[in-house]
Amino acid sequence: MLVSRAVLSLTSFPNRKLFSSPSSLARARRLRNPRMASVSTIRASAQKLQSPDELIDSVETFIFDCDGVIWKGDSLIDGVPQTLDMLRSKGKRLVFVTNNSTKSRKQYGKKFETLGLNVNEEEIFASSFAAAAYLKSIDFPKDKKVYVIGEDGILKELELAGFQYLGGPEDGEKKIELKPGFYMDHDESVGAVVVGFDRYFNYYKVQYGTLCIRENPGCLFIATNRDAVTHLTDAQEWAGGGSMVGAICGSTKQEPLVVGKPSTFMMDYLSNKFGILKSQICMVGDRLDTDILFGQNGGCKTLLVLSGVTNLQMLQSPNNSIQPDFYTNKISDLLTLKAATV
Amino acid sequence: MLVSRAVLSLTSFPNRKLFSSPSSLARARRLRNPRMASVSTIRASAQKLQSPDELIDSVETFIFDCDGVIWKGDSLIDGVPQTLDMLRSKGKRLVFVTNNSTKSRKQYGKKFETLGLNVNEEEIFASSFAAAAYLKSIDFPKDKKVYVIGEDGILKELELAGFQYLGGPEDGEKKIELKPGFYMDHDESVGAVVVGFDRYFNYYKVQYGTLCIRENPGCLFIATNRDAVTHLTDAQEWAGGGSMVGAICGSTKQEPLVVGKPSTFMMDYLSNKFGILKSQICMVGDRLDTDILFGQNGGCKTLLVLSGVTNLQMLQSPNNSIQPDFYTNKISDLLTLKAATV
């Protein structure tokens, strides 16, 4: 039997009417930062997934995190193609969401293709795309510019959405010469600073972004995500986008608008774009504090897979207050278990 | 008449017994981070300094912040030499404290000399020195190393204190080559990461420091300061040490031990070293959230000068809850006003 969640999470991205009402930069600035979740501690403990059929039948859309769910580094996780095929054959909508902002949707599409997965670009939602989609949703003026602390994916998505930008990889080699009286100019038409993971992060970018946020009236501070770690290579954990965002928080004393998980912006966007009820969505991920919280913040069903960063001990630790509805080893359990119950 | 503060601040660096009791790395890790002050909002409003004689007579030691109080960039503020001479002639102890960690005490000594001020190295307390003094105070093991995200001043002070270190400016040009399977090694004997302002900040340093803090058991995370802005040149405000510290907070999800202002570590150190009662100290500074808070956290008298970043409007704004005992335009008012009352 499916057990419904004892308590619905209360935090949601505060712009659920974003796509149907007039919006402005001024309004966007008032949006609260939804990164802190208010999940109640009385939520029931996660159940081991026993009846995948019931879960599959109860939802219309599956949202999958990618790293640790679909692949690990450059290797596909066992049984993924068959599981996706089975879900498609049952008429389910599949969506792939990632906080990694270094690639655009198109670049992600190629990664899926290389791994032999038949996934359409339109089904992929990376936080690079979310940053551009967010700016579109607030009618960010086309005569304003975006300063980017981040990699190529963000630039590509901004370009596709028709926004002017500066910064990104080309500022990676820039240095500040601190001669007496040196003054650093900045572009006064920058109306938003987008910060994501950036392996070419440097002091020039910190100072440029800080000047824009501090001195350009109404300039937005948008973060693709605040993840502490990322998986640049599968050999170890790497400092994530949270470090670039933390640097700008430290110099501006401002908090960013987060468009990636666990903020519900992408969930709101998907729900609006495809006309899906959030209760008809199951969020599948390997991280409690991003994926599962993202699903819960959005009011969706949640399934934790143990094929990524979270193990059973971490899930069941008394220090963990984030409990998904269900957990299982890997997404292909949906197949195996299904076969077992037939 | 001198008006005593209505409410004493409650927050103090929690290791006031640091110098007289046995200490250890494990104990140091338990120290709370004192950067958030709990100054009561019912503190009386600051008074304009009218009777400098009473203030001078009531204290034994003056602690001066440097930038905005003694100098601005490379220019001495009017009347400083005469004021310092007058205070010395009245037998007052003078101490100069700065959150800037890019220089060592010796290097600061040269700056005072260049400006024509007769200040002894022993009277200067920079946060670079504070980082080394803190490690000494906890008997940081000499067979452990310190990884430095910061500039030359920190390295020089660590060397003088006899500690082994790595990192600092020499890691400024290092890059991470992200080939598949790439693994970044780190030194397992690093027992502390010290983070200060660093104009050669890069992703290599973020990842190295993060690995040490996350993977070396008991590794300390020490910040020289969390200042949002610093004055590298007098032409504009520059992103300060708070950005480097924020980056490491973002990737480790840990809070640092802060040794610079407004933490009271330096105040405790000074009080212990010179045997001064804190009520016999007057802290003189131009910043409310570092200098004045530092004085209040330490239980000292406080004098705000308007020759730096704070103006009268900011002091008297209803949004400002930090009220010094007194305020005046510049430290040479101690002279002028004194003359006027004779």
mmCIF file with all atom_site columns, N, CA and C in Angstrom, chain A residues 20-43:
data_model
loop_
_atom_site.group_PDB
_atom_site.id
_atom_site.type_symbol
_atom_site.label_atom_id
_atom_site.label_alt_id
_atom_site.label_comp_id
_atom_site.label_asym_id
_atom_site.label_entity_id
_atom_site.label_seq_id
_atom_site.pdbx_PDB_ins_code
_atom_site.Cartn_x
_atom_site.Cartn_y
_atom_site.Cartn_z
_atom_site.occupancy
_atom_site.B_iso_or_equiv
_atom_site.pdbx_formal_charge
_atom_site.auth_seq_id
_atom_site.auth_comp_id
_atom_site.auth_asym_id
_atom_site.auth_atom_id
_atom_site.pdbx_PDB_model_num
ATOM 1  N N  . SER A 1 20 ? 2.078  33.737 -15.099 1.00 0.00 ? 20 SER A N  1
ATOM 2  C CA . SER A 1 20 ? 0.801  34.253 -15.572 1.00 0.00 ? 20 SER A CA 1
ATOM 3  C C  . SER A 1 20 ? 0.576  35.707 -15.183 1.00 0.00 ? 20 SER A C  1
ATOM 4  N N  . SER A 1 21 ? 1.453  36.270 -14.376 1.00 0.00 ? 21 SER A N  1
ATOM 5  C CA . SER A 1 21 ? 1.216  37.650 -13.958 1.00 0.00 ? 21 SER A CA 1
ATOM 6  C C  . SER A 1 21 ? 2.343  38.559 -14.414 1.00 0.00 ? 21 SER A C  1
ATOM 7  N N  . PRO A 1 22 ? 2.085  39.879 -14.503 1.00 0.00 ? 22 PRO A N  1
ATOM 8  C CA . PRO A 1 22 ? 3.154  40.792 -14.905 1.00 0.00 ? 22 PRO A CA 1
ATOM 9  C C  . PRO A 1 22 ? 4.267  40.738 -13.866 1.00 0.00 ? 22 PRO A C  1
ATOM 10 N N  . SER A 1 23 ? 5.456  40.861 -14.303 1.00 0.00 ? 23 SER A N  1
ATOM 11 C CA . SER A 1 23 ? 6.554  40.778 -13.344 1.00 0.00 ? 23 SER A CA 1
ATOM 12 C C  . SER A 1 23 ? 7.602  41.829 -13.668 1.00 0.00 ? 23 SER A C  1
ATOM 13 N N  . SER A 1 24 ? 8.517  42.046 -12.768 1.00 0.00 ? 24 SER A N  1
ATOM 14 C CA . SER A 1 24 ? 9.527  43.077 -12.933 1.00 0.00 ? 24 SER A CA 1
ATOM 15 C C  . SER A 1 24 ? 10.738 42.730 -12.098 1.00 0.00 ? 24 SER A C  1
ATOM 16 N N  . LEU A 1 25 ? 11.836 43.403 -12.368 1.00 0.00 ? 25 LEU A N  1
ATOM 17 C CA . LEU A 1 25 ? 13.031 43.201 -11.562 1.00 0.00 ? 25 LEU A CA 1
ATOM 18 C C  . LEU A 1 25 ? 12.761 43.525 -10.101 1.00 0.00 ? 25 LEU A C  1
ATOM 19 N N  . ALA A 1 26 ? 11.998 44.627 -9.909  1.00 0.00 ? 26 ALA A N  1
ATOM 20 C CA . ALA A 1 26 ? 11.725 45.047 -8.532  1.00 0.00 ? 26 ALA A CA 1
ATOM 21 C C  . ALA A 1 26 ? 10.987 43.946 -7.781  1.00 0.00 ? 26 ALA A C  1
ATOM 22 N N  . ARG A 1 27 ? 10.047 43.314 -8.475  1.00 0.00 ? 27 ARG A N  1
ATOM 23 C CA . ARG A 1 27 ? 9.266  42.261 -7.835  1.00 0.00 ? 27 ARG A CA 1
ATOM 24 C C  . ARG A 1 27 ? 10.166 41.061 -7.557  1.00 0.00 ? 27 ARG A C  1
ATOM 25 N N  . ALA A 1 28 ? 11.006 40.770 -8.512  1.00 0.00 ? 28 ALA A N  1
ATOM 26 C CA . ALA A 1 28 ? 11.897 39.623 -8.347  1.00 0.00 ? 28 ALA A CA 1
ATOM 27 C C  . ALA A 1 28 ? 12.787 39.786 -7.119  1.00 0.00 ? 28 ALA A C  1
ATOM 28 N N  . ARG A 1 29 ? 13.207 41.005 -6.876  1.00 0.00 ? 29 ARG A N  1
ATOM 29 C CA . ARG A 1 29 ? 14.084 41.238 -5.725  1.00 0.00 ? 29 ARG A CA 1
ATOM 30 C C  . ARG A 1 29 ? 13.402 40.944 -4.402  1.00 0.00 ? 29 ARG A C  1
ATOM 31 N N  . ARG A 1 30 ? 12.079 41.007 -4.417  1.00 0.00 ? 30 ARG A N  1
ATOM 32 C CA . ARG A 1 30 ? 11.362 40.773 -3.166  1.00 0.00 ? 30 ARG A CA 1
ATOM 33 C C  . ARG A 1 30 ? 11.164 39.290 -2.873  1.00 0.00 ? 30 ARG A C  1
ATOM 34 N N  . LEU A 1 31 ? 11.448 38.475 -3.879  1.00 0.00 ? 31 LEU A N  1
ATOM 35 C CA . LEU A 1 31 ? 11.225 37.042 -3.677  1.00 0.00 ? 31 LEU A CA 1
ATOM 36 C C  . LEU A 1 31 ? 12.102 36.533 -2.555  1.00 0.00 ? 31 LEU A C  1
ATOM 37 N N  . ARG A 1 32 ? 11.521 35.785 -1.692  1.00 0.00 ? 32 ARG A N  1
ATOM 38 C CA . ARG A 1 32 ? 12.319 35.208 -0.622  1.00 0.00 ? 32 ARG A CA 1
ATOM 39 C C  . ARG A 1 32 ? 13.182 34.092 -1.183  1.00 0.00 ? 32 ARG A C  1
ATOM 40 N N  . ASN A 1 33 ? 14.258 33.823 -0.490  1.00 0.00 ? 33 ASN A N  1
ATOM 41 C CA . ASN A 1 33 ? 15.147 32.742 -0.883  1.00 0.00 ? 33 ASN A CA 1
ATOM 42 C C  . ASN A 1 33 ? 14.615 31.433 -0.304  1.00 0.00 ? 33 ASN A C  1
ATOM 43 N N  . PRO A 1 34 ? 14.265 30.510 -1.155  1.00 0.00 ? 34 PRO A N  1
ATOM 44 C CA . PRO A 1 34 ? 13.599 29.316 -0.656  1.00 0.00 ? 34 PRO A CA 1
ATOM 45 C C  . PRO A 1 34 ? 14.531 28.176 -0.306  1.00 0.00 ? 34 PRO A C  1
ATOM 46 N N  . ARG A 1 35 ? 15.854 28.451 -0.163  1.00 0.00 ? 35 ARG A N  1
ATOM 47 C CA . ARG A 1 35 ? 16.747 27.308 -0.015  1.00 0.00 ? 35 ARG A CA 1
ATOM 48 C C  . ARG A 1 35 ? 16.590 26.593 1.325   1.00 0.00 ? 35 ARG A C  1
ATOM 49 N N  . MET A 1 36 ? 16.104 27.327 2.349   1.00 0.00 ? 36 MET A N  1
ATOM 50 C CA . MET A 1 36 ? 15.935 26.660 3.630   1.00 0.00 ? 36 MET A CA 1
ATOM 51 C C  . MET A 1 36 ? 14.568 25.997 3.663   1.00 0.00 ? 36 MET A C  1
ATOM 52 N N  . ALA A 1 37 ? 14.554 24.739 3.830   1.00 0.00 ? 37 ALA A N  1
ATOM 53 C CA . ALA A 1 37 ? 13.280 24.019 3.818   1.00 0.00 ? 37 ALA A CA 1
ATOM 54 C C  . ALA A 1 37 ? 12.694 23.940 5.211   1.00 0.00 ? 37 ALA A C  1
ATOM 55 N N  . SER A 1 38 ? 11.402 23.931 5.268   1.00 0.00 ? 38 SER A N  1
ATOM 56 C CA . SER A 1 38 ? 10.759 23.827 6.567   1.00 0.00 ? 38 SER A CA 1
ATOM 57 C C  . SER A 1 38 ? 10.052 22.484 6.686   1.00 0.00 ? 38 SER A C  1
ATOM 58 N N  . VAL A 1 39 ? 10.804 21.438 6.422   1.00 0.00 ? 39 VAL A N  1
ATOM 59 C CA . VAL A 1 39 ? 10.220 20.107 6.494   1.00 0.00 ? 39 VAL A CA 1
ATOM 60 C C  . VAL A 1 39 ? 10.026 19.737 7.959   1.00 0.00 ? 39 VAL A C  1
ATOM 61 N N  . SER A 1 40 ? 8.857  19.270 8.272   1.00 0.00 ? 40 SER A N  1
ATOM 62 C CA . SER A 1 40 ? 8.580  18.949 9.660   1.00 0.00 ? 40 SER A CA 1
ATOM 63 C C  . SER A 1 40 ? 9.351  17.709 10.080  1.00 0.00 ? 40 SER A C  1
ATOM 64 N N  . THR A 1 41 ? 9.748  17.692 11.347  1.00 0.00 ? 41 THR A N  1
ATOM 65 C CA . THR A 1 41 ? 10.491 16.535 11.842  1.00 0.00 ? 41 THR A CA 1
ATOM 66 C C  . THR A 1 41 ? 9.565  15.367 12.157  1.00 0.00 ? 41 THR A C  1
ATOM 67 N N  . ILE A 1 42 ? 8.242  15.602 12.077  1.00 0.00 ? 42 ILE A N  1
ATOM 68 C CA . ILE A 1 42 ? 7.356  14.481 12.376  1.00 0.00 ? 42 ILE A CA 1
ATOM 69 C C  . ILE A 1 42 ? 6.998  13.691 11.104  1.00 0.00 ? 42 ILE A C  1
ATOM 70 N N  . ARG A 1 43 ? 7.665  13.964 9.999   1.00 0.00 ? 43 ARG A N  1
ATOM 71 C CA . ARG A 1 43 ? 7.447  13.192 8.782   1.00 0.00 ? 43 ARG A CA 1
ATOM 72 C C  . ARG A 1 43 ? 7.747  11.714 9.076   1.00 0.00 ? 43 ARG A C  1
#
